[in-house]
Coordinates of C-alpha atoms and ligand atoms in Angstrom, one line a residue:
Chain A
M1 CA 0.0 0.1 0.0
S2 CA 1.3 3.4 -0.8
A3 CA 1.1 6.2 1.5
T4 CA 1.9 9.9 0.8
G5 CA 2.7 10.7 4.5
L6 CA 0.2 13.6 4.5
T7 CA -3.1 13.7 6.5
A8 CA -6.3 14.7 4.6
A9 CA -6.4 17.8 6.9
Q10 CA -2.8 18.7 6.0
A11 CA -3.6 18.4 2.3
G12 CA -6.7 20.5 2.4
L13 CA -8.9 17.5 1.9
V14 CA -12.0 16.3 3.8
S15 CA -13.0 12.7 4.1
C16 CA -16.7 12.0 4.5
E17 CA -17.3 10.1 8.0
T18 CA -20.3 8.3 6.3
C19 CA -19.1 7.2 2.9
N20 CA -15.3 8.0 3.1
L21 CA -15.4 10.0 -0.1
L22 CA -12.5 12.5 -0.2
T23 CA -13.2 15.9 -1.4
Q24 CA -11.4 19.2 -1.8
P25 CA -13.8 21.9 -0.3
V26 CA -13.4 25.5 -1.6
H27 CA -13.7 26.8 1.9
P28 CA -11.9 24.4 4.4
E29 CA -13.7 26.1 7.3
R30 CA -17.1 25.3 5.9
P31 CA -16.8 22.2 3.9
G32 CA -20.5 21.8 3.3
H33 CA -22.0 18.4 2.4
C34 CA -20.6 15.3 0.8
P35 CA -21.6 15.4 -2.9
R36 CA -22.0 11.5 -2.9
C37 CA -24.0 10.9 0.2
G38 CA -25.1 14.2 1.2
A39 CA -23.8 13.9 5.0
E40 CA -22.4 17.2 6.6
L41 CA -18.6 17.2 6.0
E42 CA -16.3 17.9 9.1
S43 CA -12.6 17.7 9.0
R44 CA -12.7 16.7 12.7
R45 CA -15.9 15.8 14.7
P46 CA -17.1 19.2 15.8
R47 CA -16.4 20.1 19.4
S48 CA -15.2 16.5 20.0
I49 CA -13.2 17.2 23.2
Q50 CA -15.9 19.2 24.8
Y51 CA -18.6 16.9 24.2
T52 CA -16.6 13.8 25.2
W53 CA -15.7 15.5 28.4
A54 CA -19.2 16.4 29.2
L55 CA -20.5 12.8 28.5
V56 CA -17.6 11.2 30.5
I57 CA -18.3 13.4 33.5
A58 CA -22.0 12.8 33.4
A59 CA -21.3 8.9 33.2
A60 CA -18.9 9.1 36.2
I61 CA -21.6 10.9 38.2
C62 CA -24.1 8.2 37.4
Y63 CA -21.7 5.4 38.2
I64 CA -22.0 6.1 41.8
P65 CA -25.7 5.6 42.3
A66 CA -25.6 2.8 39.7
N67 CA -23.4 0.9 42.2
L68 CA -24.8 1.9 45.4
L69 CA -28.6 1.8 44.7
P70 CA -30.4 -1.6 44.3
V71 CA -31.0 -2.9 40.7
M72 CA -33.8 -5.1 41.8
N73 CA -36.0 -5.6 44.8
T74 CA -37.1 -9.1 45.5
T75 CA -40.2 -9.6 47.4
T76 CA -40.7 -13.2 48.8
L77 CA -43.8 -13.8 51.1
G78 CA -44.0 -10.3 52.2
T79 CA -40.4 -9.5 53.0
T80 CA -38.5 -7.4 50.6
E81 CA -34.7 -7.7 49.8
P82 CA -32.8 -5.1 47.8
D83 CA -30.2 -6.3 45.2
T84 CA -27.3 -4.2 44.1
I85 CA -25.0 -5.0 41.0
M86 CA -22.2 -6.4 43.3
G87 CA -24.8 -8.4 45.3
G88 CA -26.0 -10.1 42.0
V89 CA -22.1 -11.0 41.5
V90 CA -21.7 -12.3 44.9
F91 CA -25.2 -14.3 44.5
L92 CA -23.9 -15.9 41.4
Y93 CA -20.5 -16.6 43.0
T94 CA -22.1 -18.4 46.1
S95 CA -24.6 -20.2 44.0
G96 CA -21.6 -22.0 42.4
S97 CA -21.5 -20.4 39.0
W98 CA -18.2 -18.5 39.4
P99 CA -17.6 -18.2 35.6
L100 CA -20.8 -16.4 35.2
A101 CA -19.9 -14.2 38.3
L102 CA -16.7 -13.4 36.6
V103 CA -18.5 -12.4 33.5
V104 CA -21.0 -10.1 35.2
L105 CA -18.3 -8.6 37.4
I106 CA -16.1 -7.8 34.2
A107 CA -19.2 -6.5 32.2
S108 CA -20.8 -4.5 35.0
V109 CA -18.1 -3.3 37.3
M110 CA -14.7 -3.5 35.4
V111 CA -15.6 -2.4 31.8
P112 CA -17.7 0.7 32.8
I113 CA -14.8 2.0 35.1
G114 CA -12.2 0.9 32.5
K115 CA -14.0 2.9 29.8
L116 CA -14.2 6.1 32.0
I117 CA -10.5 5.9 32.8
A118 CA -9.5 5.1 29.1
L119 CA -11.5 8.0 27.7
T120 CA -10.2 10.4 30.3
Y121 CA -6.7 9.3 29.6
L122 CA -7.4 9.9 25.8
L123 CA -8.7 13.3 26.3
V124 CA -6.0 14.3 28.8
T125 CA -3.4 13.3 26.4
V126 CA -4.9 14.8 23.3
Q127 CA -5.4 18.2 25.3
R128 CA -1.7 18.1 26.3
G129 CA -0.6 17.4 22.8
V130 CA 1.2 14.3 23.8
Q131 CA 3.0 12.8 20.8
G132 CA 4.1 9.3 21.8
G133 CA 2.1 6.1 21.9
T134 CA -0.3 7.1 19.2
R135 CA -0.7 3.6 18.0
E136 CA -1.4 2.3 21.3
R137 CA -3.7 4.9 22.1
T138 CA -5.6 4.5 18.9
R139 CA -6.0 0.8 19.8
L140 CA -7.2 1.7 23.3
Y141 CA -9.8 3.7 21.7
R142 CA -11.0 0.8 19.4
M143 CA -11.2 -1.4 22.5
V144 CA -13.5 1.1 24.3
E145 CA -15.6 1.2 21.1
I146 CA -15.9 -2.5 20.7
I147 CA -16.3 -3.7 24.4
G148 CA -18.6 -0.8 25.5
R149 CA -21.9 -2.4 24.5
W150 CA -21.2 -5.5 26.7
S151 CA -21.9 -3.4 29.9
M152 CA -25.5 -3.4 29.0
L153 CA -25.5 -7.0 30.2
D154 CA -26.8 -6.5 33.8
V155 CA -29.6 -4.3 32.4
F156 CA -30.8 -7.3 30.3
V157 CA -30.3 -9.6 33.4
D158 CA -32.5 -7.4 35.5
T159 CA -35.1 -6.9 32.8
F160 CA -35.7 -10.6 32.2
T161 CA -35.5 -11.4 35.9
V162 CA -38.0 -8.8 36.6
A163 CA -40.2 -10.1 33.6
L164 CA -40.2 -13.7 34.7
L165 CA -40.5 -13.6 38.5
Q166 CA -43.9 -12.1 38.6
L167 CA -45.4 -15.1 40.6
K168 CA -47.6 -13.2 43.1
P169 CA -48.4 -13.7 46.0
L170 CA -45.3 -16.2 46.2
M171 CA -42.7 -14.0 44.8
S172 CA -42.1 -10.8 42.7
V173 CA -39.3 -8.8 41.7
E174 CA -39.3 -5.0 40.8
P175 CA -36.6 -2.9 39.3
G176 CA -34.6 -0.5 41.4
L177 CA -33.4 2.9 40.8
G178 CA -29.8 1.6 40.3
V179 CA -30.7 0.0 36.9
L180 CA -31.7 3.4 35.5
F181 CA -28.4 4.9 36.6
F182 CA -26.5 1.9 35.3
A183 CA -28.2 2.0 31.9
A184 CA -27.5 5.7 31.8
V185 CA -23.7 5.0 32.3
V186 CA -23.6 2.6 29.4
V187 CA -25.5 5.0 27.1
L188 CA -23.4 7.9 28.1
T189 CA -20.1 6.2 27.6
M190 CA -21.1 4.7 24.4
L191 CA -22.0 8.2 23.2
A192 CA -18.7 9.5 24.5
A193 CA -16.9 6.9 22.3
E194 CA -18.8 8.2 19.4
T195 CA -18.1 11.9 20.0
F196 CA -14.4 11.2 20.6
D197 CA -12.3 11.9 17.4
P198 CA -9.5 9.4 17.2
R199 CA -7.8 11.4 14.6
L200 CA -7.1 14.2 17.2
I201 CA -4.6 11.6 18.9
W202 CA -2.5 12.0 15.5
D203 CA -3.0 15.8 15.2
S204 CA -0.8 16.5 18.3
G205 CA 1.5 19.4 17.5
T206 CA -0.6 20.9 15.0
R207 CA -3.9 21.4 17.0
V208 CA -7.1 21.6 14.9
E209 CA -9.5 21.6 17.9
K210 CA -10.0 25.0 19.4
Chain B
M1 CA -18.6 23.4 -6.7
Q2 CA -16.4 20.9 -4.8
A3 CA -13.6 19.0 -6.5
T4 CA -13.5 15.4 -5.9
V5 CA -10.3 13.4 -5.5
E6 CA -10.6 11.1 -8.5
P7 CA -9.1 7.8 -8.2
A8 CA -5.9 7.1 -10.3
G9 CA -6.9 4.1 -12.3
A10 CA -8.3 1.3 -10.0
M11 CA -6.5 2.8 -6.9
E12 CA -8.9 4.5 -4.7
T13 CA -7.5 7.3 -2.5
V14 CA -8.9 7.5 1.1
A15 CA -8.1 9.1 4.3
C16 CA -7.9 6.6 7.3
P17 CA -11.0 7.2 9.4
D18 CA -8.9 6.8 12.6
C19 CA -5.8 8.6 11.8
D20 CA -6.5 10.7 8.6
L21 CA -3.5 9.6 6.8
L22 CA -4.0 9.7 3.0
Q23 CA -3.2 6.5 1.3
Q24 CA -4.3 4.3 -1.9
I25 CA -6.2 1.2 -1.5
P26 CA -4.7 -1.4 -4.0
P27 CA -7.0 -3.8 -5.8
L28 CA -7.8 -6.6 -3.5
N29 CA -8.2 -10.2 -4.1
P30 CA -11.3 -11.8 -2.6
S31 CA -11.2 -12.2 1.3
D32 CA -8.2 -9.7 1.4
R33 CA -8.1 -6.7 3.7
A34 CA -6.3 -3.4 3.4
R35 CA -5.1 -1.9 6.6
C36 CA -3.9 1.6 7.4
T37 CA -0.1 1.6 7.1
R38 CA 0.2 4.1 10.2
C39 CA -2.5 2.9 12.8
G40 CA -3.6 -0.5 11.4
H41 CA -7.3 0.4 10.9
I42 CA -9.1 -1.9 8.4
L43 CA -9.6 0.5 5.5
A44 CA -11.2 -2.0 3.1
T45 CA -12.4 -5.6 2.9
A46 CA -13.2 -7.8 -0.2
P47 CA -15.7 -10.1 0.5
R48 CA -16.4 -12.7 -2.2
D49 CA -20.1 -11.7 -2.7
P50 CA -20.5 -8.4 -1.1
L51 CA -24.3 -7.9 -1.9
D52 CA -26.1 -11.2 -2.5
L53 CA -24.9 -13.2 0.5
P54 CA -25.5 -10.3 3.0
L55 CA -29.0 -10.0 1.3
A56 CA -29.7 -13.5 1.8
L57 CA -28.4 -13.3 5.4
T58 CA -30.4 -10.2 6.2
F59 CA -33.5 -11.7 4.9
T60 CA -33.1 -14.8 7.2
A61 CA -32.4 -12.5 9.9
A62 CA -35.7 -10.6 9.4
I63 CA -37.4 -13.9 9.6
F64 CA -35.7 -14.9 12.8
L65 CA -36.3 -11.3 14.2
I66 CA -40.2 -11.7 13.8
I67 CA -40.0 -15.3 15.3
A68 CA -37.9 -13.8 18.2
N69 CA -40.2 -11.0 18.8
T70 CA -43.5 -12.9 18.6
I71 CA -42.9 -16.2 20.4
P72 CA -42.0 -16.4 24.2
L73 CA -38.3 -16.8 25.0
M74 CA -38.9 -19.1 27.7
G75 CA -41.6 -20.2 30.4
L76 CA -41.3 -20.8 33.9
S77 CA -43.2 -22.8 36.5
V78 CA -43.0 -23.0 40.2
L79 CA -45.5 -24.8 42.6
G80 CA -48.2 -24.8 39.9
L81 CA -47.6 -21.0 39.0
T82 CA -46.5 -20.2 35.6
A83 CA -45.1 -17.2 33.7
S84 CA -43.6 -16.5 30.3
T85 CA -42.1 -13.6 28.5
T86 CA -41.2 -12.3 25.1
I87 CA -38.5 -9.7 24.5
L88 CA -41.0 -6.8 24.3
G89 CA -42.8 -8.3 27.4
G90 CA -39.7 -8.0 29.4
A91 CA -39.5 -4.2 28.5
L92 CA -43.2 -3.7 29.0
E93 CA -42.9 -5.3 32.6
M94 CA -40.0 -2.9 33.2
W95 CA -42.3 0.1 32.2
Q96 CA -45.1 -1.0 34.3
T97 CA -43.1 -1.5 37.4
G98 CA -42.0 2.2 37.3
E99 CA -38.9 2.1 35.1
P100 CA -40.0 3.8 31.8
I101 CA -36.6 5.2 30.6
T102 CA -34.9 1.7 31.4
A103 CA -37.8 0.1 29.6
A104 CA -37.3 2.5 26.6
I105 CA -33.4 1.8 26.5
V106 CA -33.9 -2.1 26.6
A107 CA -36.6 -1.8 23.9
F108 CA -34.4 0.3 21.7
C109 CA -31.2 -2.0 22.2
A110 CA -33.1 -5.4 21.8
V111 CA -35.9 -4.7 19.4
I112 CA -35.9 -1.3 17.6
A113 CA -32.3 -1.0 16.7
P114 CA -31.9 -4.7 15.2
A115 CA -35.2 -4.2 13.6
L116 CA -34.2 -0.8 11.9
Y117 CA -30.8 -2.2 10.9
T118 CA -32.5 -5.3 9.3
V119 CA -35.1 -3.0 7.3
F120 CA -32.5 -0.5 6.3
M121 CA -30.1 -3.3 5.2
L122 CA -32.7 -5.0 3.1
A123 CA -33.6 -1.8 1.3
V124 CA -29.9 -0.8 0.7
L125 CA -29.0 -4.3 -0.6
I126 CA -32.1 -4.7 -2.8
A127 CA -31.8 -1.3 -4.3
A128 CA -27.9 -1.7 -4.8
R129 CA -28.4 -4.8 -7.0
R130 CA -29.6 -2.5 -10.0
P131 CA -27.2 0.5 -10.3
P132 CA -27.4 3.4 -10.1
A133 CA -29.2 3.0 -6.9
P134 CA -31.3 6.2 -5.9
H135 CA -29.3 8.5 -3.7
W136 CA -31.8 8.0 -0.7
I137 CA -30.3 4.5 -0.4
G138 CA -27.0 6.4 0.8
E139 CA -29.2 7.9 3.6
M140 CA -30.6 4.5 4.6
L141 CA -27.1 3.0 4.6
R142 CA -26.0 5.6 7.0
W143 CA -28.9 4.9 9.3
A144 CA -28.2 1.1 9.1
L145 CA -24.5 1.8 10.0
S146 CA -25.3 4.0 13.0
M147 CA -27.8 1.4 14.4
Q148 CA -25.1 -1.2 14.4
P149 CA -23.5 -0.3 17.9
W150 CA -27.0 -0.1 19.5
S151 CA -28.1 -3.5 18.2
M152 CA -27.2 -5.7 21.2
I153 CA -28.8 -9.1 20.5
E154 CA -25.8 -11.0 21.7
V155 CA -25.4 -8.9 24.9
M156 CA -29.2 -9.7 25.4
M157 CA -28.7 -13.5 24.8
L158 CA -26.0 -13.5 27.5
G159 CA -28.2 -11.5 29.8
I160 CA -31.1 -14.0 29.4
L161 CA -28.7 -16.8 30.2
V162 CA -27.5 -15.2 33.3
A163 CA -31.0 -14.5 34.3
L164 CA -31.9 -18.2 33.6
I165 CA -29.2 -19.5 35.8
K166 CA -30.2 -17.2 38.7
I167 CA -34.0 -18.1 38.3
A168 CA -33.0 -22.0 38.0
E169 CA -32.4 -22.1 41.6
L170 CA -36.0 -21.1 42.3
A171 CA -38.1 -22.4 39.6
T172 CA -38.2 -24.7 36.5
V173 CA -37.4 -22.9 33.3
D174 CA -38.2 -24.1 29.8
P175 CA -36.4 -22.4 26.9
G176 CA -38.8 -21.6 24.0
I177 CA -38.7 -21.2 20.2
G178 CA -38.1 -17.5 20.8
M179 CA -34.9 -18.3 22.6
F180 CA -33.6 -20.4 19.5
A181 CA -34.5 -17.6 17.3
V182 CA -32.5 -15.3 19.4
G183 CA -29.6 -17.8 19.1
M184 CA -29.8 -17.7 15.3
L185 CA -29.7 -13.8 15.4
V186 CA -26.5 -13.9 17.5
V187 CA -24.8 -15.9 14.6
L188 CA -26.5 -14.0 11.7
F189 CA -25.9 -10.4 12.6
P190 CA -22.1 -10.7 12.7
A191 CA -22.3 -12.8 9.4
I192 CA -24.0 -9.9 7.8
M193 CA -21.4 -7.4 9.0
V194 CA -18.6 -9.6 7.7
S195 CA -19.9 -10.5 4.3
F196 CA -21.1 -7.0 3.6
D197 CA -18.9 -4.3 1.9
P198 CA -20.3 -0.7 2.1
R199 CA -17.8 0.4 -0.6
E200 CA -19.8 -1.6 -3.0
V201 CA -22.9 0.3 -2.3
W202 CA -21.2 3.5 -2.5
K203 CA -19.8 2.6 -6.0
R204 CA -23.3 2.0 -7.1
V205 CA -25.2 4.9 -5.6
E206 CA -26.3 7.9 -7.5
W207 CA -24.7 11.0 -6.1
V208 CA -26.6 13.7 -4.2
D209 CA -25.2 16.4 -6.6
G210 CA -26.7 14.5 -9.6
R211 CA -23.3 13.3 -11.0
L212 CA -22.6 9.7 -11.4
H213 CA -19.0 8.6 -10.3
P214 CA -17.1 7.0 -13.2
L215 CA -16.6 3.8 -11.1
S216 CA -20.4 3.6 -10.3
A217 CA -21.3 3.2 -13.9
V218 CA -21.4 -0.6 -13.6
R219 CA -24.4 -0.7 -15.8
G220 CA -23.6 -1.3 -19.4
T221 CA -19.8 -1.0 -19.0
P222 CA -17.4 -3.9 -18.1
R223 CA -16.8 -4.3 -14.5
M224 CA -13.4 -2.5 -13.4
E225 CA -11.8 -5.8 -12.6
Q226 CA -12.2 -7.1 -16.0
A227 CA -11.4 -3.7 -17.7
Q228 CA -7.8 -3.8 -16.7
Ligands
LIG1 ZN1 -4.9 5.0 10.2

């Protein structure tokens, strides 16, 4: 594969984020729309850093009630017991299915916090104009993008537990407020991964972002 | 008027979506992949059958999607009491027990996003068979691709399994036909994504500005591979 060593931005070109068509806009500041697919052209995702920071901070705030508040309330013969995410992991572990306990622990506890740390690291290094480790940081970004969806696991576990265990008067399960905050963490971090522009990692030195 | 960077011969010039480096994609043999020379991003793939195979798979997925959403996933019985649920039934129960926002998120990731992805892909793949495809097909492809990360069938499948193992302590659970359909979808969706090449559609789509790209004039002219 032949490479010119120039980026599209350096060459005054814009690549369409939807269909990948390269165009040379007359006004690089206002590239307009892609002539092929009609999507709005942007050299870099607009206000990528600000939006990503806002979403990461919002997700970090939701992460606390997501772990402290119960995700489910189980009522058995009149007595109600709250269940947090960690409680669910412990339940799976003590009931003998430790591989599943590990899967839930990774998907529900470690992946969300790992995503928040990774996105914060990417944001800080881009803002400081760090030049090294570009390949590794791009790989980290791709991992955040791919793994992110798996933290929705616990929301599905709670949904189907609630849906099936409606055996009144014997037993019933109701969702707790924690599951709302938990779903919010997953959605916000997924949106943060979408607003972050990995090309900024490679732009350091010649900063395009204002 | 915008100037377009025209490909030199069969070589298509692109900017890497992950690092913006300009480079040319060489002609690829079937099943080849072109990676970015700088960051390793997969710039292009060359599936053997980039339109017909994904169309067949998407059509199959549409059928299983209907089955998965109409037939209960599983039934449960304990001490004479029984319960069963569908995917939307799960979201509905969430809504009725006081969690409408969570219910909406579940419905979106488990039903709406996979359904929209399937419908848009069907439209795109059918229209792309006879180039030039109308330009609104490009819009549909953009929607299909943006639904992709939110379509979480495989995450839901694992979620159901974990829920079943938790419940198995308390009651007898019988997996239903709906569960089998979900399992099929877990295999079909990645298969569609791997076998499909969006570049093939973009080559065949009519441009928004009314022009027709030289490479998109597949109709009536020899295919570019044969023209060399
Ligand atoms: Zn690259």
